Structure formats: structure tokens, C-alpha cells
Amino acid sequence: MQRVAEISLTESNVDSVESLAYRARRHVVAMAGRGGCFIGSAFSCIDIIACLYCDVMRIDPQRLNAPERDYFLLSKGHAVPALYAVLVERGFFGRRRLDHHLQPSDDIYLHPNRNIPGIEFHSGSLGHALAVGIGIALDIKLRKKSNRVFVLLGDGELNEGSVWESIMVARAQQLDNLIAIVDRNRRQANLPTESLVPLEPLSDKFAAFGWSVRECDGHDFKSLRTAFHPAPARSNAPNAIIAHTARGRGIASIQDRANGWFMKLDEGQRLEFLAELDQSWETAR
Amino acid sequence: MEVIARPHAKNLVRWAKDRPEVLVLSADLTSSCEANDFRDAYPERFFSLGLAEQNMMGFAAGLAREGFIPLVHTFAVFICRRAFDQVAMSIGYSNLKVRLLGFLPGITTPGGATHQAIDDVGLMRLIPNMNILECADATEVESVLDVAQALEGPVYMRMLRGDVPRLFPQDEPMRFNRARVISEGYDLTLLSSGICTEEALRVTCALRQRDIHINHLHISTLKPFSDPNVLNALKAARKGVVTLENHNVIGGLGSAVAELMAEAGIRGPLVRLGIKDQYAHGASRPYLMRKFGLDAAALLEAVSGLLGRGVRIRTEDLPQDLPGVSSKASIKAEDL
């Protein structure tokens, strides 16, 4: 069982998660070419998910139900291509299975379901998974275990009242083993979050509800790791990490664009997107 | 057959033009529910309330109480599942003139169980005062708001969007609590609703050529369910009744027909075609219609079974010249 959360960060580690995230983005582009997917949403949270699965969570792809594992719940289910891609890169299932994207013969489709190895809970209807995470986190507390529960939420998803019920109850139950990550890409469907139902000051909101809050750059692995390490940060308080991100990050031509939400790529676009990814990867190196 | 692009989007703008009391509410699915043309035409009458459906239902009730007519636009699952209590208590109990437009009925979306409303008709039928209408084609999409407008209480509408075929003549609009007689006959009675009627048409068309006459009624008012023509058609069925719906067989059209038959003492077999009390999954519409038995092939099998002799029509013999959305369904951004 890896206990990567406890190891010190090394340069080689940084390289590996970055290259993993780059390869994962290539998988997502392939899925967008196989019938389409929510590529913009996937690319705003893919670095967060890569960081969790490489550097933060205790996981073992060979032992999916390992009792000591950390849990990850993707509450913004439409971003699931990012999760499929990272699970493949971490060895939860074979890369070839991604070729079945949207084929009726497999369960690799637009929202996560438990037929995919490594997916702990289905999602797709927003505002559900934080509550599920609380249930799991409470069970862990009752069993006096040290597993942690990571729940990734969209910022638009915070419109749903059910999320705020969970935020209050998590504090009431003192679930310091719960880590909610907000993918703060500042967009929901086709609108900026702040022009629809403003969320700011978001950190203050979580803090006012008794949570321990950190902010980070959701595309900078050093910043992400600092935010995650070590969690829990404060005893008895649930943890919120507001990760500042950009929709479509990694492909300059769609980054932060309103219409870069769901995209179905033709062959030409797919190749262009891959070229753009390669270019930003080369530049970053 | 004609296919109309986004019939609701255009009709809504036309219909609401001289009705200043009509407001449109959206839960951040504005273009996904074809309300964007209305938003652009009458921005002062459009309210996007974020993805917060429970709040939207109470908000609509408050507006209706003050005399507005709110047209609530979101996906069917989010009206009926997420906000059920608010719909039942703030809208149904108070019998307010709120119009609930539920998009993506049944398996019309590839988004999987979270997005597929296979239970919406059943849930809405349970709410006293609620009226339920379902659209099957562009003509019904273009006339459903008129039908709703004449009703004083709340109305839930199963809507279609995107490319919608026109099955019925434009001058034969949807009528409240009145089934459309598609074909007459005494061998069997078939009741279909929503997108399944297009499938049923393919079958009845082929059967007629073989001199098998089916009494086929298209149902667009699911509640109330008291059209005397429906009762007569159920009584007249010599060899049985078939229902075909894009919904769980529990709670929808099949249940309504079963209740009516039982109460009227009508004997004879009833075959309910629809989703058999299970969750569907993500896949294309034609695939799901085949897998869950909502298509022409499933209907053909049911009809053969009831007639008790080989109908001798193979699925390949069914007419393909009813080019509706089912034959060309592909995933688009607005499908999600």
C-alpha cells in the first residue's frame, strides 16, 4: 500500500504527476473525439485529480476495496473523462477500455457509474456526493480509522441547496477526515458563476460554516500539494480546498471559453487539440 | 415526414408575445431547454435562478400567487425528483397556475440514470390538482402551451427539443383529455404516448397492409385520464390491450390504463410495454429503445402474442419512411 501522503516531495515526483496529467489530457481529447464529452469541465479539474491519485491519496489499484484506502467522489459527474483518464494512468483499468467511450457494450459514458474499477459512487445529478461523502466519513470516524474522503465539487454546483446542508452537517459531525475540493473555474454551463448567482466571498462562506479553508492554484502541483498536505489541517473541522482553475486548461483555443463545455470533436479538431496539448506540454517543460 | 428544428424555442417567443403575465424561469439550463430565444426577446420576463431547483419551485409558487404565470424550464428529473416536495406542497397543494416544462423525458438522453426521467409521470400523477401533458411531435410541442393555458391548476408537460418530427397535421393541435384516433379496428387496442407513438405508427402501418386492424389511440393527456373514447376503445378490444410508453411501466400510461380497466370491469389481457422497473444507462436513443423494449420490434412481438397467430412481419419489413429523431439521434451539447 502506498503511503504517498507521508513521503517528502521530490523533483522526480513532480515530473511524474505532470507527465501523467499531460497523458491523461490526451485520453480526454480522444474521448471527445469518440462521441464527445465535457472537455472544458474535465480539463479544469484533471490536475486536481492527477495530484490526488499520484501524491495525496492512499490507493491501491490492485485492491479496490482495501479497507485502509482513501475515498474519492466526483460530485461534478460530467467531468468524468478526467477521472477515467487518471484511473487508466494509475492502472485501475486498461487504456484500451477508453476506446469504448459511449459504446453500448461498455459503461464508459457521460457520467460515472460503479461498473468502472476505481469509481466509488455514481454521480451526474449535481449536489449529491458531498452528502454521500459525509456518510462514509462518519463511518470511518465511528470505526476509529484514518481513511480520508475527498469530494470534488464544481463551483456552479454550489448553487444547489443540498450542498449547504452537507456543509453544515459535516461541521456538526466534526468530520475532519472530509476534504471538499471546489473546482473554482468560475463558470457554470454557459455563464460565469459571478454573473448568475455570485459565490464570492467563497472562502469566507466555508469559514463561517466552521470549515478549515485553503486556496490554491488548481493547475500548479506544488500549490495543490501544499493545500492537501497535510490534511486534516485542523482537528474537528472539515476541510475545504478552493482550487482556482480554468475551464479547458491545456488547450489555449478553448481555455475559459463559454462554449468549451461539451464538445464533440471531428478528426481535424481532435488532431488540432492534440497538437495544442503537445505544444503547451513542450513549453511547460 | 417533416422534421422541425427547435419547435419549442420558436413557439415560446410567439406564444408569449402578448401575454405579459407569462414569465420564464430557468435553472441554468436555458439553451438546453430552448428558452434562450425567449430570454433574448423578453429579457425583463426571464429569470435564471442558478442550478437550484427546489428554490425555483417555491419562487414560481410565489409569483403565481401574485398573478404571474411562470413557465418553469428544466430537465424532467430535476422537476420531479429533486424538487418533488416543493412541487407537491408549494405548487400542487396550493393549486397554483405554474407550468412545469420537463425536458429529456425517459430515455431521450444518453446521459444515464441521473438524467433519464423514467418516473416523472408517475410522480406527477401522485400530486392532487396536477395535470399532465406529453408531447409526441412538433405539432404537439407547438400547441401544448395553449392546452395548458386553459387550465386553472398546475400543469406538468413532457417536452421534446432539438430536431422533432411532425407526425400530426399542424391544423390538428393537441386537445385536452382527448385521445387522437390514429387508426380504427377491433382486433386490438393500442395506446401509445410521446416518442413511442412514432414507433407504433410504423407497426400499425405494416399491420394494416396485412389486414390486421388495430384501434390505435395516441394519448397526450395523462392526467386527468377520463376521455370516454379511451374507455370505449378499451371495452371494444377483442383480443387485448397494449400500452407503449417512454417511462417505467409502473406509474405511467400503462398503470393509468390498468386502473381504468379494473375499475370499469374490463376483462382481457393488458400488455404494458415500457421500462420494466429498472434503471437505464447511457447509450443512444435507438439502442435504449431496443434494449428496453420501447420500439416497433417490441410492439410487433406483443401484438403477435395477443393475436395468437404469426403476424408474419419481420422487423426488417417495418417501414423506414417515418424519419424522426429516433433514426438520426446523435449526441449534441444540448442533449446533456
XYZ file of C-alpha atoms in Angstrom:
621
model
C 0.000 0.000 0.000
C 1.439 3.310 -0.991
C 1.520 5.953 1.636
C 2.494 8.755 -0.674
C 0.840 11.364 1.505
C 3.572 10.882 4.047
C 6.584 10.922 1.730
C 8.515 14.089 1.056
C 8.176 15.679 -2.330
C 10.977 15.194 -4.809
C 11.655 16.658 -8.217
C 11.128 13.310 -9.928
C 7.736 13.083 -8.295
C 6.768 16.481 -9.663
C 7.795 15.383 -13.124
C 5.794 12.217 -12.986
C 2.490 13.780 -11.977
C 2.880 16.473 -14.602
C 3.548 13.979 -17.355
C 0.702 11.826 -16.088
C -1.662 14.803 -16.296
C -0.447 15.505 -19.821
C -1.087 11.910 -20.919
C -4.458 11.968 -19.184
C -5.441 15.076 -21.135
C -4.599 13.244 -24.345
C -7.005 10.470 -23.318
C -9.744 13.036 -22.720
C -9.229 14.540 -26.176
C -9.573 11.029 -27.590
C -12.904 10.609 -25.748
C -14.090 13.990 -27.055
C -13.340 12.557 -30.492
C -15.355 9.428 -29.692
C -18.805 10.927 -29.438
C -17.963 13.963 -27.339
C -17.605 14.815 -23.663
C -17.479 17.736 -21.253
C -13.896 18.508 -22.113
C -13.877 22.009 -20.598
C -15.011 20.762 -17.214
C -12.652 17.772 -17.347
C -9.637 19.984 -18.052
C -10.339 22.364 -15.194
C -10.155 19.534 -12.625
C -7.826 16.986 -14.225
C -4.713 18.334 -12.476
C -6.503 18.151 -9.127
C -7.473 14.533 -9.749
C -3.983 13.653 -11.008
C -2.432 15.186 -7.902
C -4.803 13.289 -5.616
C -4.148 9.935 -7.269
C -0.361 10.429 -7.551
C 0.678 12.355 -4.496
C -2.069 12.534 -1.929
C -4.443 9.613 -1.657
C -3.696 6.193 -0.257
C -4.855 3.952 -3.050
C -4.029 0.557 -4.445
C -5.320 -0.217 -7.952
C -4.833 -3.921 -7.226
C -7.008 -3.795 -4.117
C -10.016 -1.686 -4.971
C -11.739 -2.414 -1.682
C -8.677 -2.115 0.535
C -10.116 -1.150 3.932
C -7.408 1.450 4.537
C -7.891 3.265 1.219
C -8.819 6.905 0.836
C -12.053 7.608 -0.979
C -12.581 9.896 -3.939
C -16.059 11.013 -5.016
C -16.530 13.068 -8.164
C -19.600 15.150 -7.394
C -19.427 17.084 -10.685
C -20.028 13.871 -12.585
C -19.930 15.342 -16.075
C -16.154 15.856 -15.649
C -15.729 12.061 -15.519
C -13.406 11.768 -18.557
C -10.719 13.339 -16.355
C -11.267 10.606 -13.782
C -11.374 7.784 -16.357
C -8.074 9.050 -17.772
C -6.324 9.285 -14.406
C -7.630 5.871 -13.330
C -6.171 4.402 -16.521
C -2.832 6.090 -15.922
C -2.751 4.755 -12.367
C -3.520 1.236 -13.553
C -7.094 0.781 -12.366
C -8.104 -0.495 -15.800
C -6.595 -0.789 -19.250
C -6.218 2.105 -21.655
C -7.999 0.210 -24.401
C -11.224 0.384 -22.462
C -11.334 4.125 -23.181
C -11.851 3.198 -26.840
C -15.308 2.048 -25.738
C -16.323 5.581 -24.804
C -20.105 5.881 -25.428
C -20.310 2.379 -26.866
C -23.308 0.466 -25.554
C -21.024 -2.515 -24.942
C -19.297 -0.771 -22.030
C -20.107 1.563 -19.166
C -17.661 4.321 -20.102
C -20.190 7.072 -20.666
C -21.021 10.644 -19.816
C -21.456 10.236 -16.074
C -19.595 7.956 -13.644
C -21.018 4.633 -12.538
C -19.728 1.859 -10.335
C -19.111 -0.612 -13.123
C -15.815 1.181 -13.699
C -12.978 -0.046 -11.427
C -11.994 2.710 -9.015
C -15.276 4.616 -9.162
C -16.663 4.571 -5.647
C -20.084 6.088 -6.348
C -22.145 7.180 -9.311
C -22.906 10.842 -9.969
C -24.326 13.103 -12.651
C -27.108 14.811 -10.778
C -25.336 17.653 -9.012
C -25.380 18.299 -5.275
C -25.412 14.670 -4.144
C -21.900 13.411 -3.467
C -20.874 15.621 -0.540
C -23.724 14.113 1.471
C -22.594 10.614 0.498
C -19.056 11.587 1.495
C -20.283 12.642 4.931
C -21.842 9.229 5.427
C -18.604 7.483 4.519
C -16.532 9.884 6.635
C -18.751 9.330 9.655
C -18.440 5.567 9.290
C -14.655 5.935 9.253
C -14.824 8.045 12.411
C -17.050 5.536 14.158
C -14.612 2.768 13.271
C -11.749 4.987 14.526
C -9.868 4.623 11.249
C -7.691 7.122 9.435
C -9.044 6.918 5.869
C -9.882 10.243 4.295
C -12.747 11.164 1.990
C -12.083 13.562 -0.888
C -15.092 15.047 -2.680
C -14.587 17.155 -5.792
C -17.347 19.706 -6.379
C -17.976 22.142 -9.185
C -18.339 25.785 -8.215
C -21.625 26.056 -10.114
C -22.777 23.030 -8.173
C -22.669 25.139 -5.014
C -25.955 26.705 -6.230
C -27.701 23.563 -5.014
C -29.080 23.931 -1.506
C -28.297 20.303 -0.719
C -24.564 21.127 -0.782
C -25.037 23.639 2.012
C -26.999 21.157 4.089
C -23.979 18.871 3.798
C -21.582 21.689 4.675
C -23.479 22.350 7.901
C -23.838 18.703 8.861
C -20.163 17.922 8.171
C -19.219 20.557 10.711
C -21.853 19.356 13.165
C -20.372 15.846 12.940
C -16.803 17.238 13.209
C -15.645 15.372 10.113
C -12.022 16.461 9.858
C -11.381 13.424 7.658
C -13.509 15.006 4.930
C -11.851 17.151 2.257
C -14.132 19.016 -0.146
C -12.337 20.446 -3.160
C -14.084 23.156 -5.154
C -13.040 23.287 -8.808
C -13.254 27.071 -8.960
C -13.265 27.606 -12.726
C -15.776 30.430 -12.315
C -18.087 29.039 -14.984
C -21.277 27.014 -14.937
C -22.897 25.722 -18.126
C -22.578 28.735 -20.409
C -22.331 31.549 -17.871
C -19.757 32.968 -15.442
C -20.726 31.966 -11.894
C -20.486 35.515 -10.625
C -22.972 36.864 -13.155
C -25.635 34.275 -12.279
C -25.657 33.543 -8.546
C -22.473 35.110 -7.125
C -20.483 32.782 -4.855
C -17.931 35.217 -3.508
C -16.657 35.597 -0.883
C -16.480 31.803 -1.114
C -13.682 31.157 1.374
C -15.467 33.271 3.953
C -18.637 31.270 3.423
C -16.923 27.966 4.204
C -15.074 29.544 7.138
C -18.307 30.970 8.521
C -19.758 27.445 8.437
C -16.873 26.233 10.603
C -14.681 24.657 7.945
C -10.931 24.897 7.652
C -10.314 26.585 4.290
C -7.323 26.726 1.967
C -6.990 28.161 -1.503
C -4.584 27.035 -4.183
C -3.770 27.152 -7.867
C -5.552 24.096 -9.199
C -3.122 23.725 -12.094
C 0.102 24.073 -10.084
C 1.103 20.778 -8.487
C 3.268 22.403 -5.853
C 0.407 24.659 -4.834
C -2.036 21.739 -4.862
C 0.234 19.564 -2.741
C 0.736 22.311 -0.222
C -3.018 22.669 0.068
C -3.506 18.927 0.533
C -0.564 18.301 2.770
C -1.154 17.512 5.486
C -4.884 17.070 5.687
C -6.684 17.203 8.050
C -5.465 20.664 8.826
C -7.455 21.413 11.949
C -8.926 18.964 14.358
C -12.718 18.579 14.214
C -13.170 20.916 11.245
C -13.956 19.569 7.787
C -11.552 20.793 5.113
C -12.381 22.914 2.076
C -9.835 23.473 -0.647
C -10.766 26.105 -3.176
C -8.701 25.296 -6.241
C -8.573 28.167 -8.727
C -8.751 26.705 -12.199
C -9.628 27.486 -15.801
C -12.165 25.679 -17.937
C -10.451 23.930 -20.829
C -6.992 24.435 -19.306
C -4.256 22.982 -21.528
C -5.811 23.852 -24.859
C -5.314 27.546 -25.457
C -8.007 27.828 -28.127
C -10.810 26.722 -25.779
C -9.489 27.854 -22.409
C -12.042 29.908 -20.456
C -14.418 29.919 -23.387
C -18.165 29.810 -22.694
C -18.786 27.292 -25.459
C -15.941 24.996 -24.410
C -18.257 22.990 -22.136
C -19.404 19.921 -24.034
C -17.500 19.297 -27.255
C -17.717 16.620 -29.885
C -14.552 16.726 -31.962
C -14.207 15.754 -35.582
C -10.947 14.222 -36.732
C -9.407 17.575 -37.688
C -10.274 19.193 -34.340
C -9.013 16.167 -32.454
C -5.608 16.432 -34.129
C -5.505 20.196 -33.588
C -6.284 19.757 -29.896
C -3.588 17.113 -29.525
C -1.112 19.455 -31.214
C -2.106 22.257 -28.845
C -1.644 19.934 -25.873
C 1.776 18.869 -27.115
C 2.767 22.458 -27.577
C 1.757 23.568 -24.085
C 3.475 20.473 -22.653
C 6.715 21.270 -24.502
C 6.537 24.912 -23.410
C 5.978 23.931 -19.791
C 8.984 21.666 -19.815
C -42.063 13.473 -42.941
C -41.098 16.945 -41.873
C -38.599 17.463 -39.057
C -38.722 20.778 -37.206
C -35.649 22.221 -35.518
C -36.239 23.534 -32.001
C -40.030 23.957 -32.273
C -40.446 24.993 -28.634
C -37.847 27.770 -28.869
C -39.724 29.488 -31.690
C -43.212 28.768 -30.420
C -42.470 30.091 -26.936
C -41.470 33.503 -28.282
C -44.577 33.720 -30.487
C -46.939 32.419 -27.827
C -45.705 34.673 -25.012
C -45.619 37.846 -27.100
C -48.947 39.314 -25.982
C -49.057 37.624 -22.613
C -47.144 39.944 -20.283
C -48.124 37.838 -17.262
C -46.061 34.919 -18.606
C -42.569 34.593 -17.108
C -39.898 32.036 -17.932
C -37.731 30.568 -15.152
C -34.603 28.535 -15.809
C -32.208 26.612 -13.571
C -29.055 27.245 -15.607
C -30.260 25.032 -18.464
C -31.589 27.860 -20.588
C -30.428 26.868 -24.052
C -30.632 23.182 -23.118
C -34.375 23.742 -22.598
C -34.778 26.016 -25.632
C -35.619 29.076 -23.532
C -32.770 31.193 -24.930
C -34.826 32.801 -27.714
C -37.371 33.919 -25.095
C -34.547 35.238 -22.904
C -33.224 37.314 -25.799
C -36.681 38.543 -26.874
C -38.090 39.425 -23.440
C -35.162 39.709 -21.012
C -37.328 41.500 -18.431
C -39.576 38.440 -18.194
C -36.775 35.883 -17.939
C -35.179 34.716 -14.673
C -32.221 32.365 -14.447
C -32.007 31.213 -10.867
C -28.889 29.078 -10.872
C -28.950 25.333 -10.573
C -31.221 25.376 -7.540
C -34.479 23.698 -8.477
C -36.103 23.455 -5.060
C -35.814 27.190 -4.647
C -37.116 27.728 -8.182
C -40.343 25.852 -7.441
C -41.115 27.951 -4.378
C -40.169 31.093 -6.286
C -42.607 30.076 -9.060
C -45.350 29.470 -6.497
C -44.829 32.944 -5.028
C -45.007 34.535 -8.475
C -48.131 32.548 -9.393
C -49.787 33.566 -6.145
C -49.333 37.174 -7.200
C -50.918 36.581 -10.610
C -47.979 35.765 -12.874
C -47.895 32.591 -14.946
C -44.412 31.102 -14.520
C -43.179 28.642 -17.125
C -40.507 26.636 -15.307
C -37.906 25.180 -17.668
C -35.508 22.438 -16.634
C -34.856 18.744 -17.166
C -37.717 16.472 -16.136
C -35.618 14.692 -13.495
C -34.888 17.942 -11.714
C -38.563 18.969 -11.574
C -39.940 15.630 -10.498
C -37.191 14.008 -8.455
C -35.114 16.785 -6.959
C -37.884 19.256 -6.197
C -40.802 16.879 -5.614
C -41.716 18.198 -2.172
C -41.714 21.812 -3.350
C -43.783 20.885 -6.415
C -46.258 18.916 -4.301
C -46.578 21.366 -1.425
C -45.927 24.850 -2.823
C -47.497 24.283 -6.254
C -49.837 21.266 -6.097
C -51.378 21.801 -2.671
C -51.931 25.499 -3.356
C -53.324 24.634 -6.830
C -51.347 27.422 -8.467
C -51.119 28.206 -12.157
C -47.492 27.145 -12.543
C -46.400 25.405 -15.753
C -43.605 22.870 -15.386
C -41.804 22.064 -18.622
C -39.794 18.872 -18.203
C -37.215 18.172 -20.905
C -35.418 14.882 -21.664
C -38.309 12.552 -20.838
C -37.435 8.883 -20.414
C -34.517 7.613 -22.442
C -34.336 10.579 -24.827
C -30.947 11.449 -23.290
C -27.715 9.426 -23.410
C -26.734 10.827 -20.001
C -27.599 7.720 -17.976
C -29.901 7.137 -14.995
C -29.179 10.519 -13.407
C -30.633 12.329 -16.412
C -33.305 9.898 -17.599
C -36.792 10.704 -16.308
C -38.394 7.268 -16.275
C -40.539 8.093 -13.245
C -41.749 11.655 -13.838
C -45.282 10.810 -14.993
C -45.777 8.508 -12.034
C -44.541 11.106 -9.567
C -46.677 13.884 -11.028
C -49.761 11.649 -11.170
C -49.483 11.300 -7.392
C -49.934 15.031 -6.854
C -53.581 16.091 -6.467
C -54.539 19.046 -8.742
C -51.679 18.306 -11.156
C -52.464 17.995 -14.868
C -50.035 16.060 -17.094
C -49.499 16.560 -20.816
C -46.982 14.818 -23.052
C -45.720 15.901 -26.470
C -45.054 13.408 -29.248
C -44.227 15.679 -32.167
C -43.717 19.260 -33.338
C -47.462 19.923 -33.640
C -47.969 18.972 -30.006
C -44.948 20.976 -28.873
C -46.448 23.965 -30.688
C -49.897 23.540 -29.124
C -49.192 22.237 -25.611
C -48.939 25.741 -24.127
C -52.446 26.559 -25.397
C -53.819 23.420 -23.785
C -52.085 24.278 -20.507
C -53.210 27.898 -20.632
C -56.878 26.887 -20.471
C -56.298 25.012 -17.196
C -56.550 26.799 -13.880
C -54.326 24.497 -11.834
C -50.700 23.371 -12.213
C -49.572 21.552 -15.343
C -46.598 19.275 -15.918
C -45.534 18.919 -19.553
C -43.189 16.303 -21.017
C -41.360 18.303 -23.663
C -39.299 17.420 -26.730
C -36.478 19.532 -28.076
C -33.944 19.687 -30.869
C -34.998 18.030 -34.131
C -38.615 16.991 -33.635
C -40.638 15.184 -36.318
C -44.101 16.321 -37.280
C -46.405 13.310 -37.013
C -49.717 15.179 -36.852
C -51.029 17.915 -39.178
C -50.341 21.418 -37.945
C -54.060 22.231 -38.006
C -54.815 19.349 -35.640
C -53.379 20.605 -32.356
C -53.223 18.760 -29.062
C -56.592 18.741 -27.284
C -57.075 18.435 -23.552
C -58.111 14.989 -22.307
C -58.895 13.876 -25.852
C -57.025 10.957 -27.386
C -56.104 11.091 -31.059
C -57.578 8.243 -33.030
C -54.747 7.147 -35.305
C -56.388 4.037 -36.692
C -59.540 2.068 -36.031
C -60.125 -1.640 -35.660
C -61.423 -4.214 -33.240
C -58.666 -6.815 -33.110
C -56.590 -4.973 -30.560
C -56.460 -1.635 -28.798
C -53.092 0.093 -28.650
C -52.434 3.217 -26.609
C -49.127 4.983 -27.112
C -47.684 8.251 -25.878
C -44.745 10.557 -26.507
C -41.893 9.396 -28.734
C -43.305 5.861 -28.727
C -46.173 6.872 -30.977
C -43.788 7.216 -33.903
C -42.679 3.622 -33.310
C -46.302 2.487 -33.014
C -47.139 4.143 -36.331
C -44.522 2.021 -38.065
C -46.155 -1.129 -36.736
C -49.806 -0.241 -37.342
C -48.900 0.852 -40.857
C -47.376 -2.552 -41.637
C -50.236 -4.452 -39.978
C -52.878 -2.607 -41.960
C -51.271 -3.825 -45.156
C -51.833 -7.353 -43.859
C -55.439 -6.625 -42.999
C -54.890 -6.560 -39.251
C -56.758 -3.599 -37.844
C -55.675 -2.055 -34.630
C -57.537 0.542 -32.673
C -54.619 2.883 -32.096
C -55.055 5.875 -29.813
C -52.379 8.433 -29.131
C -52.520 9.790 -25.600
C -51.268 13.297 -24.825
C -53.216 13.957 -21.610
C -52.029 11.538 -18.945
C -53.891 13.241 -16.123
C -56.811 13.556 -15.959
C -57.334 10.222 -17.716
C -61.062 10.225 -18.305
C -61.618 10.518 -22.057
C -64.756 8.430 -22.815
C -63.219 7.445 -26.165
C -60.392 5.740 -24.323
C -62.811 3.788 -22.175
C -64.804 2.746 -25.226
C -61.678 1.634 -27.036
C -60.635 -0.471 -24.038
C -64.088 -2.068 -23.913
C -64.073 -2.778 -27.636
C -60.722 -4.583 -27.684
C -61.426 -8.189 -28.626
C -58.009 -9.688 -28.065
C -56.422 -7.367 -25.624
C -54.828 -4.013 -24.958
C -51.239 -2.861 -25.400
C -49.695 0.268 -23.942
C -46.375 1.657 -25.162
C -44.626 4.438 -23.270
C -41.224 6.023 -22.713
C -41.464 5.531 -18.932
C -41.409 2.900 -16.258
C -44.426 0.591 -16.698
C -45.203 1.431 -13.073
C -46.898 4.792 -12.652
C -47.334 5.965 -16.224
C -49.684 5.283 -19.108
C -49.722 1.507 -18.546
C -50.728 1.982 -14.923
C -53.411 4.517 -15.799
C -54.891 2.094 -18.336
C -54.738 -0.809 -15.869
C -56.579 1.235 -13.256
C -59.240 2.281 -15.735
C -59.768 -1.270 -16.994
C -60.007 -2.652 -13.464
C -62.477 -0.019 -12.325
C -64.637 -0.449 -15.415
C -64.559 -4.241 -15.072
C -62.967 -4.715 -18.487
C -61.591 -8.232 -18.819
C -58.853 -9.323 -21.148
C -55.109 -9.162 -21.337
C -53.158 -5.943 -20.949
C -49.536 -5.818 -22.119
C -47.629 -2.828 -20.778
C -44.563 -2.001 -22.840
C -42.125 0.405 -21.260
C -39.150 0.290 -18.944
C -39.617 -2.699 -16.668
C -38.916 -1.232 -13.240
C -35.188 -0.827 -13.712
C -32.711 1.987 -14.259
C -31.419 2.518 -17.779
C -27.893 3.671 -18.627
C -26.040 5.902 -21.032
C -26.454 4.983 -24.718
C -28.135 6.277 -27.845
C -31.905 6.571 -28.067
C -32.421 3.818 -30.675
C -30.193 1.458 -28.700
C -32.071 2.089 -25.469
C -35.478 1.842 -27.153
C -34.490 -1.557 -28.499
C -32.885 -2.806 -25.290
C -35.733 -1.754 -23.005
C -38.480 -2.776 -25.406
C -39.996 0.589 -26.327
C -39.607 0.242 -30.075
C -41.518 -1.089 -33.058
C -39.934 -4.535 -32.746
C -41.109 -4.903 -29.134
C -44.586 -3.792 -30.119
C -44.688 -6.235 -33.003
C -43.813 -9.054 -30.639
C -46.542 -8.033 -28.182
C -49.126 -7.767 -30.944
C -48.177 -11.194 -32.330
C -48.522 -12.663 -28.861
C -52.008 -11.267 -28.327
C -53.323 -12.162 -31.763
C -52.221 -15.722 -31.154
C -51.104 -16.353 -34.696
C -47.941 -15.493 -36.521
C -48.266 -11.933 -37.681
C -45.613 -12.748 -40.262
C -43.993 -9.345 -40.249
C -40.324 -9.205 -39.615
C -38.681 -6.173 -38.086
C -36.942 -5.623 -41.429
C -40.365 -5.281 -43.075
C -41.368 -2.311 -40.943
C -41.497 0.929 -42.895
C -38.445 3.099 -42.523
C -40.074 6.136 -44.085
C -41.050 7.810 -40.848
C -37.812 9.702 -40.478
C -37.990 11.021 -36.977
C -35.313 11.878 -34.472
C -35.014 8.261 -33.424
C -33.332 7.368 -36.667
C -30.812 10.148 -36.518
C -30.202 10.664 -32.842
C -26.682 11.727 -32.062
C -25.240 13.401 -29.042
C -25.104 17.146 -29.119
C -24.125 19.640 -26.463
C -27.757 20.474 -25.863
C -28.605 16.837 -25.192
C -26.911 16.964 -21.821
